Coordinates of C-alpha atoms in Angstrom, one line a residue:
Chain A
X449 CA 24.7 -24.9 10.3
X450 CA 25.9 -26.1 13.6
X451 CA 25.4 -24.0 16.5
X452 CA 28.3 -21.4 17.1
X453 CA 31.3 -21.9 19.2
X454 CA 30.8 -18.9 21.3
X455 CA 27.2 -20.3 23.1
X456 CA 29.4 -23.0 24.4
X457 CA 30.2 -21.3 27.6
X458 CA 33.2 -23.6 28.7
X459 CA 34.3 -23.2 32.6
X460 CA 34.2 -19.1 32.7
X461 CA 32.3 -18.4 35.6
X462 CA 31.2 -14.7 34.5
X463 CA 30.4 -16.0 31.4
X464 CA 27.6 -18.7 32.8
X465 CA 26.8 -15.9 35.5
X466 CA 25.8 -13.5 32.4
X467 CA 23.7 -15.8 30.4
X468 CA 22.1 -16.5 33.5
X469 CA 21.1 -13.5 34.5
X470 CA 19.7 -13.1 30.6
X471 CA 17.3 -16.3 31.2
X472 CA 16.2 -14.5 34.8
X473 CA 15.5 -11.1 32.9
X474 CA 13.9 -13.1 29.9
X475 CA 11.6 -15.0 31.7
X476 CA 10.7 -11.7 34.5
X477 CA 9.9 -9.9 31.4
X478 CA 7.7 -12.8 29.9
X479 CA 5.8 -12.8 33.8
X480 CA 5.7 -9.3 33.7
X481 CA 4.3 -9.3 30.3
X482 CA 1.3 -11.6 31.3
X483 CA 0.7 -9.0 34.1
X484 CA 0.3 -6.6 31.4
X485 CA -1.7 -8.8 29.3
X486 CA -4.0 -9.9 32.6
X487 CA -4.6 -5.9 32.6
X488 CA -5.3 -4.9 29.1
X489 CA -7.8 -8.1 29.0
X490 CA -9.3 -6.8 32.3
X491 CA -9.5 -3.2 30.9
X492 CA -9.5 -2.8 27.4
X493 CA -8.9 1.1 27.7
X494 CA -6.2 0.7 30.2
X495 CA -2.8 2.1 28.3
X496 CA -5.3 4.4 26.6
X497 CA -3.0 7.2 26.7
X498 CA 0.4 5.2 25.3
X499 CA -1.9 3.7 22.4
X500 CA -3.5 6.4 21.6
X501 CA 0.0 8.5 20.6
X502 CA 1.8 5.3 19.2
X503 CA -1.6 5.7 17.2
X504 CA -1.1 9.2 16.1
X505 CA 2.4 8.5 14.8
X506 CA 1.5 5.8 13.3
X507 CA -1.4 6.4 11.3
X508 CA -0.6 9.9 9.2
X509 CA 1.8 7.2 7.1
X510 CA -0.6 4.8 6.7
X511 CA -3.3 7.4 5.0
X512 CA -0.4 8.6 2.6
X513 CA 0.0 5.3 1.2
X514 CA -4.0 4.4 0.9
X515 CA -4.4 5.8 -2.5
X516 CA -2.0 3.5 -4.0
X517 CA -3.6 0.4 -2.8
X518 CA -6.7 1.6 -4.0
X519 CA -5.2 2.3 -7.6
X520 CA -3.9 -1.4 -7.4
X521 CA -6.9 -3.1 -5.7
X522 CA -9.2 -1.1 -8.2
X523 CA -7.4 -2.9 -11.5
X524 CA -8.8 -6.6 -10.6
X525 CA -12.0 -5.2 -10.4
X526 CA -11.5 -2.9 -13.8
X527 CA -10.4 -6.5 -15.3
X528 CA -13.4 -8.3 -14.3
X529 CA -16.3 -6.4 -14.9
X530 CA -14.7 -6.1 -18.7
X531 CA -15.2 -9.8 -19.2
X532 CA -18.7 -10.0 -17.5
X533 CA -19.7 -6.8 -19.2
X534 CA -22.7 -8.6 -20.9
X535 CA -24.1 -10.5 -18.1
X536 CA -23.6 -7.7 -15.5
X537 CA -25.3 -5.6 -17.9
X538 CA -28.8 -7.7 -17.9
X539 CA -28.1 -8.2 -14.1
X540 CA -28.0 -4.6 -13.6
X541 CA -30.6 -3.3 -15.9
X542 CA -32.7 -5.9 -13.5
X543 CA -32.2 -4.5 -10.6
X544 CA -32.2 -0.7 -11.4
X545 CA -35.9 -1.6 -12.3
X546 CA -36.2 -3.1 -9.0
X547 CA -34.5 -0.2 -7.1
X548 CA -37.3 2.0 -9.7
X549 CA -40.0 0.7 -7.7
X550 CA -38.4 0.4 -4.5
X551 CA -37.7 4.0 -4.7
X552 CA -41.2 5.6 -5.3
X553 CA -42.5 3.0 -2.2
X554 CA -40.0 4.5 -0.1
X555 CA -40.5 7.8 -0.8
X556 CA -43.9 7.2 -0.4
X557 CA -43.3 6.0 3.2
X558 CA -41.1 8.7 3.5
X559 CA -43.5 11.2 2.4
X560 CA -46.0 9.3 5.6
X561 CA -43.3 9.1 8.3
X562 CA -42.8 12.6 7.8
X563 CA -45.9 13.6 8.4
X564 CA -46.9 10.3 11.5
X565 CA -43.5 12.6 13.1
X566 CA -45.3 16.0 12.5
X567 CA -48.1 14.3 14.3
X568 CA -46.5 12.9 17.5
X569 CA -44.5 16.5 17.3
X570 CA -41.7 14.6 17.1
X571 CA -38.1 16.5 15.1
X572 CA -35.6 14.1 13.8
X573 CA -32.4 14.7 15.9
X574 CA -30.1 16.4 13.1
X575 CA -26.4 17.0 13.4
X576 CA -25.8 13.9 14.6
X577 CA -22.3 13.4 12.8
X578 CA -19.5 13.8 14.5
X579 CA -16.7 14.0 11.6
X580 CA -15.8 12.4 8.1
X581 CA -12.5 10.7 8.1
X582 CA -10.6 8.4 6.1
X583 CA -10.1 4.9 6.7
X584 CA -6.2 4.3 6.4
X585 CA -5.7 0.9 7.4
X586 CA -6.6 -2.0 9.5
X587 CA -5.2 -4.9 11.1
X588 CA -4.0 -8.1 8.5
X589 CA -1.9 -10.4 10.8
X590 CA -4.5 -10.7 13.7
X591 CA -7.7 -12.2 14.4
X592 CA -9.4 -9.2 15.4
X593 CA -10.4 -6.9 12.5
X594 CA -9.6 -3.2 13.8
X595 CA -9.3 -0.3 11.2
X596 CA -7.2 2.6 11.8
X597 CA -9.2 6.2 10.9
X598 CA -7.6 9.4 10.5
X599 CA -9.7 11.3 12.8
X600 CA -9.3 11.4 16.1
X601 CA -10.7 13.0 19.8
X602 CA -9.2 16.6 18.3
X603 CA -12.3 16.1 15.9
X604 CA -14.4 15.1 18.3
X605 CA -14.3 11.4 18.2
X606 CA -14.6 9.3 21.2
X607 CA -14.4 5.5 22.0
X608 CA -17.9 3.9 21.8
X609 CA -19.4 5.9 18.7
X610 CA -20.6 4.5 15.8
X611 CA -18.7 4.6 12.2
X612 CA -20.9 3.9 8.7
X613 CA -20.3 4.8 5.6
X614 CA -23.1 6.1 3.1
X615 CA -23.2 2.6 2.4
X616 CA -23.4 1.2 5.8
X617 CA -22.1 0.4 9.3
X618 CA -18.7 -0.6 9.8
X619 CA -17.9 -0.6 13.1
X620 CA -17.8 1.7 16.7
X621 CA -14.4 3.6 17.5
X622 CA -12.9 1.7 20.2
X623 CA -10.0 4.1 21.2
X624 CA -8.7 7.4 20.0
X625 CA -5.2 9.0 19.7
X626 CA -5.6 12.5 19.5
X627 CA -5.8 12.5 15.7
X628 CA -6.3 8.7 14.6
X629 CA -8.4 6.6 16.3
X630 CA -9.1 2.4 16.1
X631 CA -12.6 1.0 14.9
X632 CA -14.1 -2.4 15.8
X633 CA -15.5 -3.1 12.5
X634 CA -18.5 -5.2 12.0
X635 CA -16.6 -8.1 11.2
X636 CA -14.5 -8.6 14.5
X637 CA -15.4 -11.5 16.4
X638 CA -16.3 -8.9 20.1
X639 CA -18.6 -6.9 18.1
X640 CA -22.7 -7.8 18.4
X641 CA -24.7 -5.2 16.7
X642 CA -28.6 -5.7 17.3
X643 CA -30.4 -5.9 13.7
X644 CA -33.5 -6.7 12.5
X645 CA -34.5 -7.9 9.0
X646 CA -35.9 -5.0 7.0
X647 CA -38.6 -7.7 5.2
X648 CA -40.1 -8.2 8.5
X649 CA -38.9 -6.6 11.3
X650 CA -37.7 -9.8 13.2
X651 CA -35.2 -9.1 15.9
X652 CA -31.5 -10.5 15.5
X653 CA -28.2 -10.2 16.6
X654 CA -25.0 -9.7 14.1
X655 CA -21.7 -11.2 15.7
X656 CA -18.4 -10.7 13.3
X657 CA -16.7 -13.8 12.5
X658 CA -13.2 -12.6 12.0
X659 CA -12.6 -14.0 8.4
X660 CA -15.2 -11.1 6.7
X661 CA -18.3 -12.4 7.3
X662 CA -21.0 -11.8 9.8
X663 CA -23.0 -14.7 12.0
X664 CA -26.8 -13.6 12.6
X665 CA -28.3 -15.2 15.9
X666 CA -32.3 -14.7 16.0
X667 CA -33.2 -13.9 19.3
X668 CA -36.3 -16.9 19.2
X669 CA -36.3 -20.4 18.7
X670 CA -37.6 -22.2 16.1
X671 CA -37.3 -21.8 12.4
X672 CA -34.6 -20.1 10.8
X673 CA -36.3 -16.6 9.3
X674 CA -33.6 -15.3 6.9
X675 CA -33.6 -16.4 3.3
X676 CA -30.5 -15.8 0.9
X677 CA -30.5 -11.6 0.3
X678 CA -32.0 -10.3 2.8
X679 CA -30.9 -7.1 4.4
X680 CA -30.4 -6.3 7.6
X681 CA -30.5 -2.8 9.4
X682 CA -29.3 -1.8 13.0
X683 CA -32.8 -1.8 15.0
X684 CA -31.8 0.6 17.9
X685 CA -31.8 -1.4 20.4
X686 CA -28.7 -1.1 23.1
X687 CA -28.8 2.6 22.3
X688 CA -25.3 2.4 20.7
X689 CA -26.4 2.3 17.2
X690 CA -29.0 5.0 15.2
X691 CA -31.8 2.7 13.7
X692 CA -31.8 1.9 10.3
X693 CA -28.2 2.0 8.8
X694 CA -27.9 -1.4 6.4
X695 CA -25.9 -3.5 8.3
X696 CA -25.5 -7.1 6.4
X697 CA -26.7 -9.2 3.3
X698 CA -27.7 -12.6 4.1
X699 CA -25.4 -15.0 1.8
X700 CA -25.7 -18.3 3.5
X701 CA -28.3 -19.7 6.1
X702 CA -27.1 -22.7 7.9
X703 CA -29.2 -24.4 10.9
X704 CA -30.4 -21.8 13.6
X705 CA -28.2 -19.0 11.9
X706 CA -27.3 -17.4 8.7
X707 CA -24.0 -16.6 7.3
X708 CA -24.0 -12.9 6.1
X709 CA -21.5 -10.0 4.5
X710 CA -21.3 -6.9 5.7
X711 CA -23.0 -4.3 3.3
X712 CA -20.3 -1.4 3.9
X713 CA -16.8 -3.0 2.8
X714 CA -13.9 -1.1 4.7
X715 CA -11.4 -2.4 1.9
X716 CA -13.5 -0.5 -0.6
X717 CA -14.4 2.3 0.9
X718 CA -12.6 6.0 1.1
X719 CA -14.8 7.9 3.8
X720 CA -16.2 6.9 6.9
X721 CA -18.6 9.2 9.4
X722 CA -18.3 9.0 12.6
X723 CA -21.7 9.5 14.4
X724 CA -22.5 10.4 17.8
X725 CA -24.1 7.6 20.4
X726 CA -27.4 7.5 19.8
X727 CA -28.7 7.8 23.1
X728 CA -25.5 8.8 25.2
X729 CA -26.7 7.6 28.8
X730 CA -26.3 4.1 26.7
X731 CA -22.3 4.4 26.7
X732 CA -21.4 5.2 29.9
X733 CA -21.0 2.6 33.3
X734 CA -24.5 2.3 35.3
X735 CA -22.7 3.9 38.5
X736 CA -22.1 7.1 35.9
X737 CA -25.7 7.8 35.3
X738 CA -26.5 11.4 36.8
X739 CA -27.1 11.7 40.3
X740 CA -30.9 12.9 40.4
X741 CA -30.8 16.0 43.0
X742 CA -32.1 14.9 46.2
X743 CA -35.9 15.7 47.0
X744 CA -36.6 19.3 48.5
X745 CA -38.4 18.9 51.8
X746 CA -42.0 17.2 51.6
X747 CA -44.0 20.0 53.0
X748 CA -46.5 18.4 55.2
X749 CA -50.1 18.1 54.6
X750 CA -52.8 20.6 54.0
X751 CA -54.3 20.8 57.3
X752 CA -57.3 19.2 56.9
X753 CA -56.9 17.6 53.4
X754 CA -55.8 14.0 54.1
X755 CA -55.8 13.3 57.5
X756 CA -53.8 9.7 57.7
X757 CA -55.2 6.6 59.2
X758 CA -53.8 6.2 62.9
X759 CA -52.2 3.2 62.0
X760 CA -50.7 4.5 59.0
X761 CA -48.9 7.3 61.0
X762 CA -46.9 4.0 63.1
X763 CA -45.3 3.6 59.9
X764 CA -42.1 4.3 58.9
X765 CA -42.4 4.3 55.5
X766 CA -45.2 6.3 55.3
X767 CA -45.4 9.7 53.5
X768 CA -48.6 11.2 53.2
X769 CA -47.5 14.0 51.2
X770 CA -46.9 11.5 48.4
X771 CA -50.8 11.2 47.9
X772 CA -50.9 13.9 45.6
X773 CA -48.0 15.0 43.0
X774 CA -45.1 16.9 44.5
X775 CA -42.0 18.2 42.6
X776 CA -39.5 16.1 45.0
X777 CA -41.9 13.0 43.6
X778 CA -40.2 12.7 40.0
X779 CA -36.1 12.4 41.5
X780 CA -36.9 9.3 43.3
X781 CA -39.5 6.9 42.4
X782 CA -37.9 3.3 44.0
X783 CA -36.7 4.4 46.9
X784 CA -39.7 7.1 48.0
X785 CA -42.4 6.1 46.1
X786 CA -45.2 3.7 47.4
X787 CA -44.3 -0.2 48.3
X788 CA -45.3 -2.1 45.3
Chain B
X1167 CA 34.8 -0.8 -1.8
X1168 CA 38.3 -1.3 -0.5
X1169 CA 38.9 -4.5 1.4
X1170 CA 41.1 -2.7 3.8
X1171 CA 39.6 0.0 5.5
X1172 CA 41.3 3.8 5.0
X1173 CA 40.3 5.7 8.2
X1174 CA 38.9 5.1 11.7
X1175 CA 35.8 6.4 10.2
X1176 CA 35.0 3.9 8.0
X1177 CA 35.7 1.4 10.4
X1178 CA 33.8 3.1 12.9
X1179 CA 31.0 3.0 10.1
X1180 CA 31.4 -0.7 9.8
X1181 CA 30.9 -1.4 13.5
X1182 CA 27.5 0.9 13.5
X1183 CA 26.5 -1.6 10.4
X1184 CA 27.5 -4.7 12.1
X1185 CA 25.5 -4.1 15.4
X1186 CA 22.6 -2.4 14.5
X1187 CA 21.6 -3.7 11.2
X1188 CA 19.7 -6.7 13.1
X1189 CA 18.1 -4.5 15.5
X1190 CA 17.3 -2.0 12.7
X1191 CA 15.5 -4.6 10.0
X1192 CA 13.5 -6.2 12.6
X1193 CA 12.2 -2.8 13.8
X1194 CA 11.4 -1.9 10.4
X1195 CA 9.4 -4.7 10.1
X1196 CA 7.3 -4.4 13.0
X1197 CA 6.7 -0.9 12.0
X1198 CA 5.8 -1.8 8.5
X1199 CA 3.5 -4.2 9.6
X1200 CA 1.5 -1.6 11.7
X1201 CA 1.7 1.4 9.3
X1202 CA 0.7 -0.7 6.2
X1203 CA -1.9 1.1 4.2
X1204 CA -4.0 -2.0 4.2
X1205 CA -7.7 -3.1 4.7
X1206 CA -7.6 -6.8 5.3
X1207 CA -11.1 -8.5 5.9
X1208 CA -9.5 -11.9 7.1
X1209 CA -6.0 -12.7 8.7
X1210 CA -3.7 -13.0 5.8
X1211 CA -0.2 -11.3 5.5
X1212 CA 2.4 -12.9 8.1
X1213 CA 3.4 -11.1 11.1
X1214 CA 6.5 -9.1 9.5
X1215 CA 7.9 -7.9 12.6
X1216 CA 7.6 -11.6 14.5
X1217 CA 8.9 -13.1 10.7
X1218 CA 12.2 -11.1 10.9
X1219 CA 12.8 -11.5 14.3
X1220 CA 12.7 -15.3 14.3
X1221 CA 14.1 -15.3 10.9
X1222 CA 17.4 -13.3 12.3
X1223 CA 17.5 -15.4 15.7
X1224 CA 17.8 -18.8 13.5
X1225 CA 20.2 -17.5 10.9
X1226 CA 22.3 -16.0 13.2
X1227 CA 21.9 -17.3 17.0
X1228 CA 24.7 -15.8 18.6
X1229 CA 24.1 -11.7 17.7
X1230 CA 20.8 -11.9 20.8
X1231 CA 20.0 -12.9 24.1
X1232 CA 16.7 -14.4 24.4
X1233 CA 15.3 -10.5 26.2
X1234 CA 15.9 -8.7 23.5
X1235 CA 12.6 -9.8 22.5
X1236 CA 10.8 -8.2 25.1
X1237 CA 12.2 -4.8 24.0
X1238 CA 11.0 -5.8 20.4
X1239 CA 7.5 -7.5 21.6
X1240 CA 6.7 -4.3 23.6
X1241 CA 7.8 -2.3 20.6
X1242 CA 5.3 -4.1 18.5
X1243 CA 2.1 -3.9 21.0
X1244 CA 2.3 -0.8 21.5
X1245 CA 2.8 0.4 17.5
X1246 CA 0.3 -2.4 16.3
X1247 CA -2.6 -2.2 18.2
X1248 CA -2.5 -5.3 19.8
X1249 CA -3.0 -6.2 24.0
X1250 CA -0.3 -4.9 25.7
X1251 CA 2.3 -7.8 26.5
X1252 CA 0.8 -10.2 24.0
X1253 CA 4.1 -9.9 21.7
X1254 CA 6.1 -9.3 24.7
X1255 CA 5.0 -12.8 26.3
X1256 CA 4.8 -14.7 23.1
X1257 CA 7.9 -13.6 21.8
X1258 CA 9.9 -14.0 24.4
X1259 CA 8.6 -17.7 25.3
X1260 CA 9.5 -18.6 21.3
X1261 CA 13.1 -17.5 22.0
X1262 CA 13.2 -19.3 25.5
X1263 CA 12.7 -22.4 23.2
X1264 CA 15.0 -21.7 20.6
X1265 CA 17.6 -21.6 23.1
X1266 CA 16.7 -25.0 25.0
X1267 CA 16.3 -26.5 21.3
X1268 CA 20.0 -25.2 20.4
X1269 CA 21.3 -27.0 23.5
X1270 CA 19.0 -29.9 22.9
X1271 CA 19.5 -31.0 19.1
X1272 CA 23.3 -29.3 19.1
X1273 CA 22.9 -29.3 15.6
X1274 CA 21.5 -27.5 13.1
X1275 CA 20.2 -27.0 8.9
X1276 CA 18.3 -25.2 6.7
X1277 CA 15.2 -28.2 7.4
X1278 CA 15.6 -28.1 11.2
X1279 CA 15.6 -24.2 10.4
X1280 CA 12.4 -24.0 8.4
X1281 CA 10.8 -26.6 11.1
X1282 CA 11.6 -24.3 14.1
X1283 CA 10.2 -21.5 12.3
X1284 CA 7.0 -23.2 11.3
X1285 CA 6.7 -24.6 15.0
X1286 CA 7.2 -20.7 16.4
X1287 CA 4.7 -19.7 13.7
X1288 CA 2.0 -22.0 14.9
X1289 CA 2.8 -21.4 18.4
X1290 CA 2.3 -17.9 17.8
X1291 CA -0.9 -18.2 15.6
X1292 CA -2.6 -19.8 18.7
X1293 CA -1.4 -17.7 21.2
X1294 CA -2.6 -15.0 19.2
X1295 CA -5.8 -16.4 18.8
X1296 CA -6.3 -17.4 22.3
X1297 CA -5.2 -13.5 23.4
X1298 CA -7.9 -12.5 21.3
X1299 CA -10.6 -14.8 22.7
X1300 CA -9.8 -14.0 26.0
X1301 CA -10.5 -10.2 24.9
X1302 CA -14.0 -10.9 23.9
X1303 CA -13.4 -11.9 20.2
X1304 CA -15.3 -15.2 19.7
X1305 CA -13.8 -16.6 16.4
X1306 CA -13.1 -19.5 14.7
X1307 CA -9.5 -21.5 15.3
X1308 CA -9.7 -22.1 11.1
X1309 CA -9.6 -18.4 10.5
X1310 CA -5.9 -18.1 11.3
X1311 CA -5.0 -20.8 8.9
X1312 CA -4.6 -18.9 6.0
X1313 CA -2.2 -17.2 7.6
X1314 CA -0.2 -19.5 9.5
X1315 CA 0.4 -21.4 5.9
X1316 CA 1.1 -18.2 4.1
X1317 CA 3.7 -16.9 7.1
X1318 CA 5.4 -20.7 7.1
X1319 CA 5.8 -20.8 3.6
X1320 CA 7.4 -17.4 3.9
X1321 CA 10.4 -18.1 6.1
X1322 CA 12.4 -18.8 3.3
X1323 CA 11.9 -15.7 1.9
X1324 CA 12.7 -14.4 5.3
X1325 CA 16.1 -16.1 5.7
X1326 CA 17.6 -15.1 1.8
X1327 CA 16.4 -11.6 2.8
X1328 CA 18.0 -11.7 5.9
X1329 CA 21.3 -13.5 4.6
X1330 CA 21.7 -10.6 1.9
X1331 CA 21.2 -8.2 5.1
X1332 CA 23.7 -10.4 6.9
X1333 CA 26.5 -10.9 4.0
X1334 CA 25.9 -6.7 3.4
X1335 CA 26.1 -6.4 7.5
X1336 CA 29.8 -8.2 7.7
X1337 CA 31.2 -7.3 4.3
X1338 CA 34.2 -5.2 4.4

């Protein structure tokens, strides 16, 4: 089809003057747009407040629908496991004798943490869940993998806390409407969770690849230490994530890293919980940390308890006072403590 | 339906249909694509709203001016979840070169169709991808391809579904 007749201008002056002034908006627009972009890359959380209601209109229709893709996603599956019935049924009787034994040793450990905690007088934060919401759709024509969850800050939820199902971790809300809020699941490439292997404890990191899987980085050098199926759990560290919630399953281990799979699969999956930070100070900007109260007045010596070197007295930076414990002593150690 | 048109009503009708079923389809796309009750563990399904609005700009070059696709790419940042201005910039730049390839080749078919499309698509794909690195999102180039095949291979899908829209559009 040949171009249209009516593109050819011919000689009308408004006509050229019109088009343009369309190729001067079009390309302002595209230079304001990378303004905008230069800002949401420089602050994710910038156009919270316009995201976060396009968000809530957006998402109640998305969870209405979720049921039927289940139905239809669910019939593959029902397929499937018809024809493998005889294998999966050796394959499973196999492994609930494994998960037999692995039960009585963990409640056996269970049965010994509980009582190492009563020790150290140590209670297990409880109440540490935030809400249970629905998972109701994700991006599928990006590279980032962002779920949409029908719970937002009206329940509670705000951007940084972790998401898991009973199965696993998924993700960590990354911006709230005020009743649907965005996860970074597991999987996207910006999200590094700190892991470590449940076998023994080594330290890794679990970046998302963006195609489903999960790259684990060891934090040493040398030889690779996962093998094929081994589990991962979140370790703690960063403050972000509880310990312990399953993370991956090592499928592939290829040079200094493995290839793994996420244990919780969002497709799959119904309900999510959203969990509070584990250790909240870990969420928020240094500069936010709160200000300690300054020190109350040093009162001065006890007459005759420490009488201070005469050349000691020159200096500035001396505080005698600070020789024995003083309730202005715990606000400020760097700054008023003793030159180390 | 009558070929001649009884009242000023029904012609009025006929005008709403003829300039604003473009606008409409293209923004049902984009919000289907953002509201789809879908879990997706890799980039697969085409970018609907960017589909139809390319798809409508090559079957039918004269009905926009190359900024309508900032009001459509700032529609779809901001329903989709994506960086603000990424659709707005990317868009707008694909329609910048539609325009200097219309002047260029002064000719068109279904092939050279299909070709622009696929060109846009990959265009897009990258620029995606690049947005996304630039956010923190450290991925492989290869994860998009999927994607990018499936979305090229859709355009013809695209066009008959925007051709019926079209024929229903200017019927009378």
């Amino acid at each position: 089809m040949a171009p249209p007749k009516n593109r050819r201008l011919g000689f009308s002056r408004r006509a050229h003057f019109g088009l343009f002034i369309g190729y001067v908006i079009a390309v302002g627009g595209a230079l304001i747009a990378v303004l905008l972009l230069i800002v949401s890359i420089a602050d994710p959380r910038g156009f919270s407040a316009l995201r976060g209601a396009a968000l809530d209109v957006t998402a109640p229709i998305g969870s209405a629908g979720r049921s039927v893709v289940g139905f239809f996603s669910g019939i593959g599956d029902g397929i499937s496991n018809y024809f493998r019935a005889g294998s999966q049924n050796a394959e499973l009787r196999g492994e609930l004798e494994a998960a037999r034994r692995e039960l009585i040793r963990r409640q056996a450990l269970e049965h010994e943490n509980r009582r190492l905690l009563a020790t150290l007088g140590l209670a297990r934060a409880t109440g540490d869940e935030v809400t249970v919401a629905r998972i109701v759709g994700s991006t599928h024509d990006s590279p980032r993998r962002l779920a949409t969850l029908s719970a937002g800050s009206a329940a509670g939820v705000a951007p940084g806390q972790p998401v898991r199902s009973a199965d696993g971790l998924i993700g960590r809300v990354l911006e709230t409407g005020r009743w649907a809020s965005r996860v970074m699941l597991v999987t996207d490439g910006a999200s590094n969770v700190p892991v470590r292997l449940v076998r023994d404890g080594t330290p890794a990191l679990a970046v998302g690849r963006g195609d489903g899987t999960i790259e684990l980085r060891t934090l040493e050098v040398g030889q690779n230490p996962f093998r094929r199926g081994d589990v991962l759990v979140t370790s703690g560290v960063g403050g972000l994530f509880p310990p312990n919630i399953p993370v991956a399953l090592v499928t592939a281990s290829e040079g200094d890293t493995a290839i793994a799979r996420p244990i919780a699969d969002p497709a799959r999956m119904d309900f999510a919980i959203v969990q509070r930070i584990f250790q909240p100070a870990a969420a928020g900007p240094l500069e936010l940390a709160p200000p300690q109260p300054p020190a109350p007045p040093v009162p001065g010596p006890p007459a005759a308890a420490a009488t201070p070197h005469p050349g000691q007295q020159n200096n500035p930076r001396y505080q005698p006072a600070l020789q024995q414990p003083q309730p202005g002593m715990i606000g400020r150690p760097g700054a008023a403590g003793p030159p180390r | 339906m009558s070929r001649i048109a009884g009242s000023s009503a029904e012609i009025a009708i006929g005008e709403l249909r003829r300039r604003w079923v473009p606008s409409l389809s293209t923004g049902a796309a984009v919000l289907l694509g953002a509201i789809m009750p879908l879990v997706a563990t890799a980039p697969l399904l085409p970018n609907l709203g960017f589909l139809m609005l390319i798809t409508w700009r090559l079957v039918r070059p004269e009905i926009w001016p190359a900024q309508v696709a900032l009001g459509f790419g700032l529609a779809a940042d901001i329903v989709s979840g994506a960086p603000l201005g990424q659709s707005m910039l990317l868009w707008t730049l694909v329609f910048l070169g539609f325009d200097s390839l219309d002047s260029w080749l002064g000719v068109r078919d279904y092939w050279l169709d299909w070709g622009a499309a696929a060109a846009a698509i990959l265009f897009h794909g990258l620029g995606v991808w690049y947005i996304a690195l630039l956010m923190g999102s450290d991925t492989l180039l290869w994860i998009m391809v999927p994607q990018l095949v499936l979305s090229i291979l859709a355009y013809p899908v695209a066009a008959r579904l925007v051709l019926a829209l079209d024929r229903w559009r200017l019927a009378r």
